[in-house]
PDB file of C-alpha atoms in Angstrom:
ATOM      1  CA  MET V 162     -24.426  15.466   5.560  1.00 52.00           C
ATOM      2  CA  ALA V 163     -24.895  14.272   1.975  1.00 61.00           C
ATOM      3  CA  GLU V 164     -25.356  16.912  -0.710  1.00 65.00           C
ATOM      4  CA  THR V 165     -28.016  16.509  -3.370  1.00 71.00           C
ATOM      5  CA  VAL V 166     -26.928  17.107  -6.938  1.00 67.00           C
ATOM      6  CA  SER V 167     -29.535  18.497  -9.294  1.00 71.00           C
ATOM      7  CA  SER V 168     -27.550  18.294 -12.562  1.00 71.00           C
ATOM      8  CA  MET V 169     -24.899  16.109 -14.213  1.00 71.00           C
ATOM      9  CA  GLY V 170     -22.429  19.020 -14.178  1.00 69.00           C
ATOM     10  CA  GLY V 171     -22.495  19.046 -10.395  1.00 67.00           C
ATOM     11  CA  LEU V 172     -21.184  15.461 -10.235  1.00 64.00           C
ATOM     12  CA  SER V 173     -17.647  16.500 -11.203  1.00 65.00           C
ATOM     13  CA  ALA V 174     -17.456  18.770  -8.169  1.00 66.00           C
ATOM     14  CA  LEU V 175     -18.158  15.815  -5.853  1.00 68.00           C
ATOM     15  CA  LYS V 176     -15.386  13.661  -7.335  1.00 66.00           C
ATOM     16  CA  PRO V 177     -12.365  13.427  -4.981  1.00 70.00           C
ATOM     17  CA  ALA V 178      -9.112  14.920  -6.220  1.00 67.00           C
ATOM     18  CA  ALA V 179      -6.761  12.401  -7.831  1.00 70.00           C
ATOM     19  CA  PRO V 180      -3.719  11.659  -5.666  1.00 76.00           C
ATOM     20  CA  GLU V 181      -0.571  13.102  -7.212  1.00 77.00           C
ATOM     21  CA  ALA V 182       2.392  10.908  -8.099  1.00 73.00           C
ATOM     22  CA  PRO V 183       4.980  10.417  -5.354  1.00 75.00           C
ATOM     23  CA  LYS V 184       8.008  12.701  -5.507  1.00 79.00           C
ATOM     24  CA  TYR V 185      11.357  10.932  -5.583  1.00 82.00           C
ATOM     25  CA  VAL V 186      14.259  12.710  -3.909  1.00 84.00           C
ATOM     26  CA  GLN V 187      18.001  12.410  -4.334  1.00 86.00           C
ATOM     27  CA  LYS V 188      19.621  10.108  -1.749  1.00 89.00           C
ATOM     28  CA  LEU V 189      23.366  10.630  -1.256  1.00 90.00           C
ATOM     29  CA  ASP V 190      25.819   9.671   1.492  1.00 90.00           C
ATOM     30  CA  LYS V 191      28.432  11.951   3.105  1.00 92.00           C
ATOM     31  CA  GLN V 192      30.914  11.361   0.252  1.00 93.00           C
ATOM     32  CA  GLY V 193      28.341  12.428  -2.366  1.00 92.00           C
ATOM     33  CA  ARG V 194      27.718   8.878  -3.618  1.00 94.00           C
ATOM     34  CA  ALA V 195      24.430   7.111  -4.331  1.00 95.00           C
ATOM     35  CA  TYR V 196      24.109   3.527  -3.047  1.00 96.00           C
ATOM     36  CA  ALA V 197      21.834   0.654  -4.041  1.00 96.00           C
ATOM     37  CA  THR V 198      21.649  -3.120  -3.742  1.00 97.00           C
ATOM     38  CA  GLY V 199      20.935  -5.254  -6.809  1.00 97.00           C
ATOM     39  CA  LYS V 200      19.939  -8.917  -6.841  1.00 97.00           C
ATOM     40  CA  ARG V 201      19.643 -11.653  -9.474  1.00 96.00           C
ATOM     41  CA  LYS V 202      19.390 -15.416  -8.821  1.00 94.00           C
ATOM     42  CA  ASN V 203      21.735 -15.980  -5.836  1.00 95.00           C
ATOM     43  CA  ALA V 204      23.991 -13.000  -6.601  1.00 97.00           C
ATOM     44  CA  VAL V 205      23.930  -9.800  -4.550  1.00 97.00           C
ATOM     45  CA  ALA V 206      25.661  -6.612  -5.710  1.00 97.00           C
ATOM     46  CA  ARG V 207      26.306  -3.511  -3.619  1.00 97.00           C
ATOM     47  CA  VAL V 208      26.733  -0.540  -5.959  1.00 96.00           C
ATOM     48  CA  TRP V 209      27.979   3.013  -5.319  1.00 96.00           C
ATOM     49  CA  ILE V 210      28.050   5.687  -8.017  1.00 96.00           C
ATOM     50  CA  LYS V 211      29.602   9.152  -8.013  1.00 94.00           C
ATOM     51  CA  PRO V 212      30.303  11.697 -10.757  1.00 94.00           C
ATOM     52  CA  GLY V 213      33.536  10.853 -12.548  1.00 94.00           C
ATOM     53  CA  ALA V 214      35.212   9.658 -15.732  1.00 94.00           C
ATOM     54  CA  GLY V 215      33.206   6.469 -16.249  1.00 92.00           C
ATOM     55  CA  LYS V 216      35.505   3.992 -14.485  1.00 95.00           C
ATOM     56  CA  ILE V 217      33.741   0.779 -13.380  1.00 95.00           C
ATOM     57  CA  THR V 218      35.313  -1.300 -10.591  1.00 97.00           C
ATOM     58  CA  VAL V 219      33.958  -4.701  -9.537  1.00 96.00           C
ATOM     59  CA  ASN V 220      35.443  -6.328  -6.407  1.00 96.00           C
ATOM     60  CA  ALA V 221      38.545  -4.072  -6.672  1.00 96.00           C
ATOM     61  CA  LYS V 222      39.161  -5.206 -10.292  1.00 96.00           C
ATOM     62  CA  THR V 223      38.422  -3.457 -13.559  1.00 96.00           C
ATOM     63  CA  VAL V 224      35.222  -4.501 -15.286  1.00 95.00           C
ATOM     64  CA  GLU V 225      37.263  -6.002 -18.164  1.00 95.00           C
ATOM     65  CA  ALA V 226      39.194  -8.221 -15.751  1.00 96.00           C
ATOM     66  CA  PHE V 227      36.167  -9.333 -13.728  1.00 96.00           C
ATOM     67  CA  PHE V 228      33.662  -9.838 -16.564  1.00 96.00           C
ATOM     68  CA  ALA V 229      35.694 -11.286 -19.452  1.00 95.00           C
ATOM     69  CA  ARG V 230      32.715 -11.858 -21.776  1.00 96.00           C
ATOM     70  CA  PRO V 231      31.673  -8.774 -23.781  1.00 96.00           C
ATOM     71  CA  VAL V 232      27.973  -9.653 -23.345  1.00 97.00           C
ATOM     72  CA  LEU V 233      28.256  -9.298 -19.561  1.00 96.00           C
ATOM     73  CA  ARG V 234      30.073  -5.951 -19.872  1.00 96.00           C
ATOM     74  CA  MET V 235      27.376  -4.750 -22.271  1.00 96.00           C
ATOM     75  CA  MET V 236      24.715  -5.828 -19.767  1.00 95.00           C
ATOM     76  CA  ILE V 237      26.301  -3.679 -17.052  1.00 95.00           C
ATOM     77  CA  GLN V 238      26.481  -0.636 -19.376  1.00 95.00           C
ATOM     78  CA  GLN V 239      22.783  -0.845 -20.374  1.00 96.00           C
ATOM     79  CA  PRO V 240      21.352   1.457 -17.645  1.00 95.00           C
ATOM     80  CA  LEU V 241      24.000   4.121 -18.344  1.00 95.00           C
ATOM     81  CA  VAL V 242      23.401   3.957 -22.112  1.00 95.00           C
ATOM     82  CA  THR V 243      19.616   4.090 -21.668  1.00 94.00           C
ATOM     83  CA  ALA V 244      19.928   7.172 -19.451  1.00 94.00           C
ATOM     84  CA  ASN V 245      22.546   8.798 -21.768  1.00 94.00           C
ATOM     85  CA  ARG V 246      25.011   8.921 -18.865  1.00 92.00           C
ATOM     86  CA  ALA V 247      27.792   6.676 -20.240  1.00 91.00           C
ATOM     87  CA  GLY V 248      31.192   7.953 -19.090  1.00 91.00           C
ATOM     88  CA  GLN V 249      29.753  10.406 -16.546  1.00 94.00           C
ATOM     89  CA  TYR V 250      29.773   8.249 -13.394  1.00 95.00           C
ATOM     90  CA  ASP V 251      32.388   6.181 -11.587  1.00 95.00           C
ATOM     91  CA  VAL V 252      30.859   2.887 -10.444  1.00 95.00           C
ATOM     92  CA  ILE V 253      32.233   0.878  -7.512  1.00 96.00           C
ATOM     93  CA  CYS V 254      30.557  -2.423  -6.716  1.00 96.00           C
ATOM     94  CA  THR V 255      31.098  -5.534  -4.642  1.00 97.00           C
ATOM     95  CA  VAL V 256      29.431  -8.735  -5.802  1.00 98.00           C
ATOM     96  CA  SER V 257      28.991 -12.056  -4.020  1.00 97.00           C
ATOM     97  CA  GLY V 258      27.135 -15.291  -4.671  1.00 96.00           C
ATOM     98  CA  GLY V 259      25.907 -16.924  -7.837  1.00 94.00           C
ATOM     99  CA  GLY V 260      27.715 -17.181 -11.151  1.00 95.00           C
ATOM    100  CA  LEU V 261      29.030 -14.575 -13.551  1.00 96.00           C
ATOM    101  CA  SER V 262      25.746 -14.124 -15.433  1.00 95.00           C
ATOM    102  CA  GLY V 263      23.757 -13.651 -12.214  1.00 96.00           C
ATOM    103  CA  GLN V 264      26.401 -11.267 -10.881  1.00 97.00           C
ATOM    104  CA  ALA V 265      26.233  -9.142 -14.043  1.00 97.00           C
ATOM    105  CA  GLY V 266      22.448  -9.004 -13.714  1.00 96.00           C
ATOM    106  CA  ALA V 267      22.773  -8.019 -10.056  1.00 97.00           C
ATOM    107  CA  VAL V 268      25.210  -5.208 -10.923  1.00 97.00           C
ATOM    108  CA  ARG V 269      22.824  -3.958 -13.633  1.00 97.00           C
ATOM    109  CA  HIS V 270      19.908  -3.958 -11.190  1.00 97.00           C
ATOM    110  CA  GLY V 271      21.944  -2.188  -8.489  1.00 97.00           C
ATOM    111  CA  LEU V 272      23.335   0.365 -10.935  1.00 96.00           C
ATOM    112  CA  SER V 273      19.830   1.206 -12.146  1.00 96.00           C
ATOM    113  CA  LYS V 274      18.595   1.713  -8.589  1.00 96.00           C
ATOM    114  CA  ALA V 275      21.667   3.815  -7.711  1.00 96.00           C
ATOM    115  CA  LEU V 276      21.079   5.997 -10.782  1.00 95.00           C
ATOM    116  CA  THR V 277      17.511   6.684  -9.646  1.00 95.00           C
ATOM    117  CA  ASN V 278      18.830   7.583  -6.196  1.00 94.00           C
ATOM    118  CA  PHE V 279      21.316  10.020  -7.750  1.00 94.00           C
ATOM    119  CA  GLU V 280      18.987  11.434 -10.434  1.00 93.00           C
ATOM    120  CA  PRO V 281      15.315  10.721  -9.622  1.00 93.00           C
ATOM    121  CA  GLU V 282      14.154  12.075 -13.001  1.00 93.00           C
ATOM    122  CA  LEU V 283      15.797   9.061 -14.728  1.00 92.00           C
ATOM    123  CA  ARG V 284      13.356   6.677 -13.029  1.00 93.00           C
ATOM    124  CA  GLY V 285      10.824   6.746 -15.877  1.00 92.00           C
ATOM    125  CA  ALA V 286      13.304   5.776 -18.603  1.00 94.00           C
ATOM    126  CA  LEU V 287      14.937   3.040 -16.501  1.00 95.00           C
ATOM    127  CA  LYS V 288      11.599   1.615 -15.367  1.00 94.00           C
ATOM    128  CA  LYS V 289      10.290   1.556 -18.946  1.00 95.00           C
ATOM    129  CA  ALA V 290      13.392  -0.400 -20.009  1.00 94.00           C
ATOM    130  CA  GLY V 291      12.740  -2.883 -17.160  1.00 95.00           C
ATOM    131  CA  PHE V 292      15.995  -2.323 -15.268  1.00 95.00           C
ATOM    132  CA  LEU V 293      14.383  -1.465 -11.909  1.00 95.00           C
ATOM    133  CA  THR V 294      12.449  -4.737 -11.673  1.00 95.00           C
ATOM    134  CA  ARG V 295      14.187  -7.535  -9.782  1.00 94.00           C
ATOM    135  CA  ASP V 296      14.253 -10.688 -11.909  1.00 93.00           C
ATOM    136  CA  SER V 297      12.697 -13.132  -9.436  1.00 93.00           C
ATOM    137  CA  ARG V 298      13.533 -16.320 -11.344  1.00 93.00           C
ATOM    138  CA  VAL V 299      15.624 -18.645  -9.181  1.00 93.00           C
ATOM    139  CA  VAL V 300      16.643 -22.296  -9.409  1.00 93.00           C
ATOM    140  CA  GLU V 301      13.787 -24.666  -8.630  1.00 95.00           C
ATOM    141  CA  ARG V 302      14.397 -26.746  -5.520  1.00 96.00           C
ATOM    142  CA  LYS V 303      14.644 -30.523  -5.475  1.00 96.00           C
ATOM    143  CA  LYS V 304      11.476 -32.308  -4.358  1.00 96.00           C
ATOM    144  CA  TYR V 305      11.173 -35.332  -2.110  1.00 96.00           C
ATOM    145  CA  GLY V 306      10.738 -38.550  -4.095  1.00 93.00           C
ATOM    146  CA  HIS V 307      12.368 -37.069  -7.192  1.00 95.00           C
ATOM    147  CA  LYS V 308      15.863 -37.444  -8.572  1.00 95.00           C
ATOM    148  CA  LYS V 309      16.122 -33.695  -9.337  1.00 96.00           C
ATOM    149  CA  ALA V 310      13.641 -30.800  -9.260  1.00 96.00           C
ATOM    150  CA  ARG V 311      11.287 -32.453 -11.767  1.00 96.00           C
ATOM    151  CA  ARG V 312      13.020 -35.650 -12.896  1.00 96.00           C
ATOM    152  CA  SER V 313      11.507 -38.745 -11.302  1.00 94.00           C
ATOM    153  CA  PHE V 314      13.224 -42.065 -10.704  1.00 94.00           C
ATOM    154  CA  GLN V 315      12.988 -44.517 -13.589  1.00 93.00           C
ATOM    155  CA  PHE V 316       9.785 -46.534 -13.476  1.00 91.00           C
ATOM    156  CA  SER V 317      10.016 -50.306 -13.692  1.00 92.00           C
ATOM    157  CA  LYS V 318       6.963 -52.547 -13.733  1.00 91.00           C
ATOM    158  CA  ARG V 319       8.934 -55.537 -12.456  1.00 84.00           C
TER     159      ARG V 319
END
């Protein structure tokens, strides 16, 4: 039944124990690789990482050939730089859908998730930097009775 507490000090004994934080475990496949899927706009990236010399391959091309703009290459490197793991992992990814900017964002998201699967202790740093959150912004759809998503037809009084 219910216990009666005669002093304020006895209240702390009744308080339920705080649930401990969930433990994240390493998830690897038979080849010793970590896999994750990253998404951004309409782009989907499947990313595998394994220990290596830091070679990044996107759709069987080098990252320099696939992403010509330096900003996009820098975007892909961000999770590795944040985790101080630049040059320690080989990254293989296949990307489909969307444009180049969305694909780079999808690779970054997938690489961050794959890093947490390979080294769960990196989760805190990557989450604080915002790399584990899927950017949910997508193109607004066209509405009925409108010319575009928000643009209406030109109004004419006569």
